[in-house]
Coordinates of C-alpha atoms and ligand atoms in Angstrom, one line a residue:
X103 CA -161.3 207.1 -53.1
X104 CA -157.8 207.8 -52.2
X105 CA -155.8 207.4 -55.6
X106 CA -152.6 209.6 -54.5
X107 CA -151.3 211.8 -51.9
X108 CA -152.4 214.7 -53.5
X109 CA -155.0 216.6 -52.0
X110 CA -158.3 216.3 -53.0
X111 CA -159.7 218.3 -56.5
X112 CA -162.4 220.5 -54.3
X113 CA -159.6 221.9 -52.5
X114 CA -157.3 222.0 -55.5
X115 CA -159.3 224.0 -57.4
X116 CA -160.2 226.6 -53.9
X117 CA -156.4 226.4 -54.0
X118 CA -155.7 228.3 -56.9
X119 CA -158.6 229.9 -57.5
X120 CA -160.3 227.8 -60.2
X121 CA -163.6 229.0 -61.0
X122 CA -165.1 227.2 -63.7
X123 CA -165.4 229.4 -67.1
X124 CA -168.2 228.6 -69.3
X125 CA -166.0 230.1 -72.4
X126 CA -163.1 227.6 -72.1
X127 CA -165.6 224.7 -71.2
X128 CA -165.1 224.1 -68.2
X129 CA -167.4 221.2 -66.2
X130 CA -164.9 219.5 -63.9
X131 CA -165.0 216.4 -62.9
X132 CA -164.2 215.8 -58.6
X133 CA -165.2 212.6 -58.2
X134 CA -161.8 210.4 -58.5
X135 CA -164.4 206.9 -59.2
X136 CA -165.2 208.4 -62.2
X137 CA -162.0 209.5 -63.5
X138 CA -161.1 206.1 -62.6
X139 CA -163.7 204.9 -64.9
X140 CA -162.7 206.6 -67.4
X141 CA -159.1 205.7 -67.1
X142 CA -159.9 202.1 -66.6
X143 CA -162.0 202.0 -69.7
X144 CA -158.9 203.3 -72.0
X145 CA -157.6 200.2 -71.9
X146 CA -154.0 199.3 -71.5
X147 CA -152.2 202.4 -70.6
X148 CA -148.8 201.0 -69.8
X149 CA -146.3 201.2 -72.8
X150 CA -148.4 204.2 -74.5
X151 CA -148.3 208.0 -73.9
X152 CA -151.6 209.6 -73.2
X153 CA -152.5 212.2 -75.0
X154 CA -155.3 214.8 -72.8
X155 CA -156.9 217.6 -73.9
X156 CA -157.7 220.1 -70.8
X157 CA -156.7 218.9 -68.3
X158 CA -158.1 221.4 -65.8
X159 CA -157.8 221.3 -61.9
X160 CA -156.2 217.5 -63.1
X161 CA -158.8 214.7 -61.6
X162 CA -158.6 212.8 -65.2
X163 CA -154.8 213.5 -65.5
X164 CA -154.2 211.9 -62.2
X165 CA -156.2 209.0 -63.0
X166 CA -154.6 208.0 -65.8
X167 CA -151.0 208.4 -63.5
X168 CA -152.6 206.3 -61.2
X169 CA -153.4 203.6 -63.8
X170 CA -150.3 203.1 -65.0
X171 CA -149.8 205.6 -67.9
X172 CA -146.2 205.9 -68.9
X173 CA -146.4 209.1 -69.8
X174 CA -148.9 211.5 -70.0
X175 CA -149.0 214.8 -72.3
X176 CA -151.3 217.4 -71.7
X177 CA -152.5 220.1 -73.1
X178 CA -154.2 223.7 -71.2
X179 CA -155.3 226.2 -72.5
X180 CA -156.4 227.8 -69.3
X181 CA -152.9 229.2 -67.7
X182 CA -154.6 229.6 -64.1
X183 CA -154.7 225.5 -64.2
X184 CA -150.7 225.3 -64.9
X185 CA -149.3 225.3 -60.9
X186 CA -152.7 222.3 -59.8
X187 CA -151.1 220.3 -62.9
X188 CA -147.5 221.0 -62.0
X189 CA -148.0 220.0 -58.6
X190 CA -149.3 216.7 -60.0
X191 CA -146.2 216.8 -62.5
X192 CA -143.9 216.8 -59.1
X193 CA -145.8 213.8 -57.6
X194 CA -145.3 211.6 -60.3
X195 CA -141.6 212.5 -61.8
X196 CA -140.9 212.5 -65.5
X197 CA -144.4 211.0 -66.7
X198 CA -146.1 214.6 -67.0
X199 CA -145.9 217.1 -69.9
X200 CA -147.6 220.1 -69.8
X201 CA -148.1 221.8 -72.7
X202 CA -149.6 225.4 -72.1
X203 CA -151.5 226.4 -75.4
X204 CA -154.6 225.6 -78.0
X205 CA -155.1 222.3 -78.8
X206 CA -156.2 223.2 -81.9
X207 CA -153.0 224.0 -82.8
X208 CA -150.9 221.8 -81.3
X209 CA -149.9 218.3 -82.9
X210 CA -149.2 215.7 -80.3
X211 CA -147.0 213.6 -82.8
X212 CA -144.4 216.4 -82.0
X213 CA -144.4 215.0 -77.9
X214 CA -144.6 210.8 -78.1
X215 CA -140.8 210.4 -78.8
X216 CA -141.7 207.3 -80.7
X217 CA -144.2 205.6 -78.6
X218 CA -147.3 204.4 -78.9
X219 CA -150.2 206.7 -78.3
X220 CA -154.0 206.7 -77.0
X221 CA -156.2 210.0 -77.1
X222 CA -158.1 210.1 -73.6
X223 CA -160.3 213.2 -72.8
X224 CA -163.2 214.8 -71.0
X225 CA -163.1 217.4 -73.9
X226 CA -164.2 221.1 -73.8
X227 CA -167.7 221.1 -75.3
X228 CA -167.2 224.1 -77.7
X229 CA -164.0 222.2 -79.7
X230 CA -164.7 218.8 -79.0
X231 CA -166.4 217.9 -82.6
X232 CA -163.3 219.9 -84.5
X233 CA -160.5 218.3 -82.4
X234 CA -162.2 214.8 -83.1
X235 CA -162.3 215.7 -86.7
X236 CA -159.1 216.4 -86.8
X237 CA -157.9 213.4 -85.2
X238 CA -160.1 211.2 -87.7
X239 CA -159.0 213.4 -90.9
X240 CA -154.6 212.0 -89.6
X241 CA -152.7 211.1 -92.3
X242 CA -151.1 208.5 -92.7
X243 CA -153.5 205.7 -91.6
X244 CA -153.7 204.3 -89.2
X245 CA -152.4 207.0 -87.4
X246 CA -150.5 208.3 -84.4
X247 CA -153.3 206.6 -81.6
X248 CA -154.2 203.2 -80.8
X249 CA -157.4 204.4 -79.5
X250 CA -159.6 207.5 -78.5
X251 CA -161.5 207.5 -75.5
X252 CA -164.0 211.1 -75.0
X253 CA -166.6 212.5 -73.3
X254 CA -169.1 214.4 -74.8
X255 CA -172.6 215.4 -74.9
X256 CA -174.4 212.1 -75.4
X257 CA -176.2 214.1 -78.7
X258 CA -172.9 214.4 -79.9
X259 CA -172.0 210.7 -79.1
X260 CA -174.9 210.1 -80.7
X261 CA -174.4 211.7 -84.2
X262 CA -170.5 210.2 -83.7
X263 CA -171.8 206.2 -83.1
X264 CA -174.9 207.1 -86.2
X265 CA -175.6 204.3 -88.2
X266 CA -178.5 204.4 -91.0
X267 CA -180.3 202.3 -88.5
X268 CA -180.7 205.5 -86.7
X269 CA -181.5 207.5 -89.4
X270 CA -182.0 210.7 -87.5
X271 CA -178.3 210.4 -85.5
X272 CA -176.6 209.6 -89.1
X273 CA -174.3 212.0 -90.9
X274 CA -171.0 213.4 -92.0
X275 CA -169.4 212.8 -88.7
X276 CA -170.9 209.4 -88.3
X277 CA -170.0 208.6 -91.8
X278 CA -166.1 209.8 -91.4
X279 CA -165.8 208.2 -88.0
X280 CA -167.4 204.8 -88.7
X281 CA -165.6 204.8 -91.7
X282 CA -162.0 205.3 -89.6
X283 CA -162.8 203.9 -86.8
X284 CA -165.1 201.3 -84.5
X285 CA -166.7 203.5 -82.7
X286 CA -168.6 202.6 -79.2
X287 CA -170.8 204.8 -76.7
X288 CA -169.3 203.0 -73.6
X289 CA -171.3 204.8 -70.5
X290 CA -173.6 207.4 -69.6
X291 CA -172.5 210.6 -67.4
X292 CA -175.7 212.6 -65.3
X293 CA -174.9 216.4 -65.6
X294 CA -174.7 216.5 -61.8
X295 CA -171.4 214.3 -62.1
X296 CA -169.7 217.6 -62.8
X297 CA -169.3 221.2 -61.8
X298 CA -170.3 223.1 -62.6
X299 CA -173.4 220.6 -63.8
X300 CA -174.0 221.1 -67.6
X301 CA -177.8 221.4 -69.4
X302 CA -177.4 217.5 -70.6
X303 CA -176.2 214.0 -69.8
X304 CA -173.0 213.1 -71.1
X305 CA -171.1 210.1 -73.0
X306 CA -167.8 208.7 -72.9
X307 CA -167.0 207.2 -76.4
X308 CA -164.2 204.7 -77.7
X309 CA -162.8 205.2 -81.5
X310 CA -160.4 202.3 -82.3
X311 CA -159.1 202.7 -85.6
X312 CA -159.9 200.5 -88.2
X313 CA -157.4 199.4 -90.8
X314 CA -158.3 200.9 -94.6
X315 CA -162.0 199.9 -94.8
X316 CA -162.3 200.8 -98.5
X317 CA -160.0 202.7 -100.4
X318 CA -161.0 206.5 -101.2
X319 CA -159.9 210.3 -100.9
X320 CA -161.1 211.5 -97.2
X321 CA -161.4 215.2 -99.1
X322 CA -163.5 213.4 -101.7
X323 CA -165.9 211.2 -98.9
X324 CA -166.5 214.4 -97.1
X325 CA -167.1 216.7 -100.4
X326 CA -169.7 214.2 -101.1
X327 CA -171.2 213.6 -97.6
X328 CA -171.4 217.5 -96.6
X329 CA -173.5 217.6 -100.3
X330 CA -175.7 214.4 -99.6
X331 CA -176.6 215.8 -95.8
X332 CA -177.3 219.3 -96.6
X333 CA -180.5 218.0 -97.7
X334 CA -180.9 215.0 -96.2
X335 CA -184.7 214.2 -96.8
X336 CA -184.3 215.1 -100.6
X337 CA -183.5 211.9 -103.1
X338 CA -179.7 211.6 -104.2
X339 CA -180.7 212.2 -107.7
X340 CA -181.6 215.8 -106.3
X341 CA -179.3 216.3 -103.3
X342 CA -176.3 215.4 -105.3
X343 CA -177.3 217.9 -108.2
X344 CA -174.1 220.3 -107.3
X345 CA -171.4 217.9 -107.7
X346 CA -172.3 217.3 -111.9
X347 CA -174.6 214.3 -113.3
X348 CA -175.9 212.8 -110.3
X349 CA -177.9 209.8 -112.0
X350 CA -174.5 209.1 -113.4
X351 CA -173.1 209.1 -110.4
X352 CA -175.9 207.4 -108.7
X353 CA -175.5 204.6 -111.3
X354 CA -172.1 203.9 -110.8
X355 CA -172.6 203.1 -106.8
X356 CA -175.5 200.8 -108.2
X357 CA -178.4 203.1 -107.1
X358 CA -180.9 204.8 -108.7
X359 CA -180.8 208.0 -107.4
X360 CA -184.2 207.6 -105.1
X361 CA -182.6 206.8 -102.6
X362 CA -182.1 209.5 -99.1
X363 CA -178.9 210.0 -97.7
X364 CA -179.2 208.9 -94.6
X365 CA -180.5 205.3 -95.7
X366 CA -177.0 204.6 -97.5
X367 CA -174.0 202.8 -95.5
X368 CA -170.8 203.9 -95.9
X369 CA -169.8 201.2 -98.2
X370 CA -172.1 203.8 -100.5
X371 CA -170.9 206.8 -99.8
X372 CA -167.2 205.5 -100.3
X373 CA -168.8 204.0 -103.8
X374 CA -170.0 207.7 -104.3
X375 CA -166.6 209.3 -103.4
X376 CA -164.9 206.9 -105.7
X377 CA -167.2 207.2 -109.1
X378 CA -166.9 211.6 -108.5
X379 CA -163.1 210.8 -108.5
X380 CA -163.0 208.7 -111.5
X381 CA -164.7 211.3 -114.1
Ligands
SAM141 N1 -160.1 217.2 -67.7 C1 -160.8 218.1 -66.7 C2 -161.8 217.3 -65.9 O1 -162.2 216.3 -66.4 O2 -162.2 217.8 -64.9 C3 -161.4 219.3 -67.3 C4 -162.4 219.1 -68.4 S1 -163.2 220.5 -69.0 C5 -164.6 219.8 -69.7 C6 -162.3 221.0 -70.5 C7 -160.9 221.6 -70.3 O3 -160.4 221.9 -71.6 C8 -160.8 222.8 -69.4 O4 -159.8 222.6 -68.5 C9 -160.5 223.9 -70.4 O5 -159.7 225.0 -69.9 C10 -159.7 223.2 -71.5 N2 -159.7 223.8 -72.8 C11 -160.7 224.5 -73.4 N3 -160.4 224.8 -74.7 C12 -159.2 224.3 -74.9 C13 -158.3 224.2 -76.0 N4 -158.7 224.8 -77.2 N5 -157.1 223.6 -75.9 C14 -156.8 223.0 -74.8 N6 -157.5 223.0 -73.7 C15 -158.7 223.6 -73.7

């Protein structure tokens, strides 16, 4: 697929000497039909800066270019990636920002000048889960992104889309996410679709905000999800011992504290968060 002038990512990366490193997460992806994918799927890219994390040898970055993104920011960790990405910055004038730096410690709010934002990413596997918490913890609500669309490993996608349905994917990140946002596995990635290949198949997942589902304090929902899950098997009436009174507690979310964690919907949980605040 020819989606630019720029050479293709193989060479890129031979180029300037882009060995993958297994410490900063790097599985690239060459193939330009599936960065296109992955673009496409987004949505809308048009009137909204996109925000990517790693941006590597830039084969997603370039996509998104290519699909119409007015602007993309993008943040590297990996300095030796800053000329590939700058060369990509030159071929498509004023709609690339490269930030050089942890995106763990970087806030994107401080580069959209005011426009509207999606979160698009084939994220480094060792900080994906924290950076997606910390996008789902943004204050105010809804926040700074119209939507999120990541890759990760489909175990994580799993855990991320859990539903008590599915008892054994459900949890505090499925409870925080779901309760945030509507949240999709969208397609399947074989490990040989990058390079270096990783152990296990990937997923590319959509997170669309939700407006307020249920009022309650995110520090609270996650005090009391991080106690529930701990021991998930265990009854409430036992699992929620730490937090004071759990019967009470139970009582007030209309259970009666038999019930397991991971057979409660959020609805519950936010019910739980709620009761612990009024005491
Ligand atoms: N987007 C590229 C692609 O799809 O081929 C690279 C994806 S690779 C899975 C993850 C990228 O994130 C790497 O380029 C890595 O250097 C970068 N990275 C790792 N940790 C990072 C961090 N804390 N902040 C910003 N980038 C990071």
């Amino acid at each position: 697929m020819m989606l630019d002038t720029l050479p293709p990512l193989r060479e890129v990366i031979r180029a300037y000497g882009l060995d993958a490193r297994k410490s900063l997460g790097q599985n690239f992806l060459l193939d330009l039909n599936i960065t296109s994918k992955i673009a496409r799927s987004a949505g809308s890219l048009e009137d909204h800066v996109v925000v990517e994390i790693g941006p590597g040898p830039g084969g997603l970055t370039r996509a998104l270019l290519a699909h119409g993104a007015a602007r993309v920011v993008a943040i590297e960790r990996d300095p030796r990636c800053l000329p590939a990405l700058q060369a990509i910055a030159d071929a498509y004038p004023g709609r690339l920002t490269i930030i050089e730096g942890d995106a763990l410690k970087i806030d994107p709010r401080d580069y959209l000048e005011g426009m509207p934002a999606r979160i698009v990413a084939n994220l480094p596997y060792n900080v994906g889960t924290m950076l997606l918490i910390g996008w789902l913890r943004a204050e105010p609500w809804p926040p700074f992104y119209s939507s999120m669309t990541l890759m990760f490993q489909r175990e994580v996608a799993e855990r991320i889309t859990g539903t008590p349905e599915r008892p054994h994917d459900y949890g505090r990140l499925g409870v925080l996410a779901n309760w945030r946002c509507e949240t999709k596995i969208l397609f399947d990635l074989p490990p040989a679709a990058f390079t270096p290949p990783p152990k296990v198949t990937s997923s590319v997942v959509r997170l669309v905000p939700r407006p307020v589902l249920a009022p309650c304090r995110l520090e609270t929902l996650e005090r009391v999800t991080s106690t529930a899950f701990a021991q998930r098997r265990k009854m409430i009436r036992q699992s929620l011992k730490s937090l004071g009174d759990p019967m009470a507690l139970a009582a007030a979310a209309g259970l009666d504290g038999s019930e397991r964690p991971e057979t409660l919907p959020i609805e519950t949980f936010l019910a739980l968060a709620n009761a612990l605040d009024a005491r």
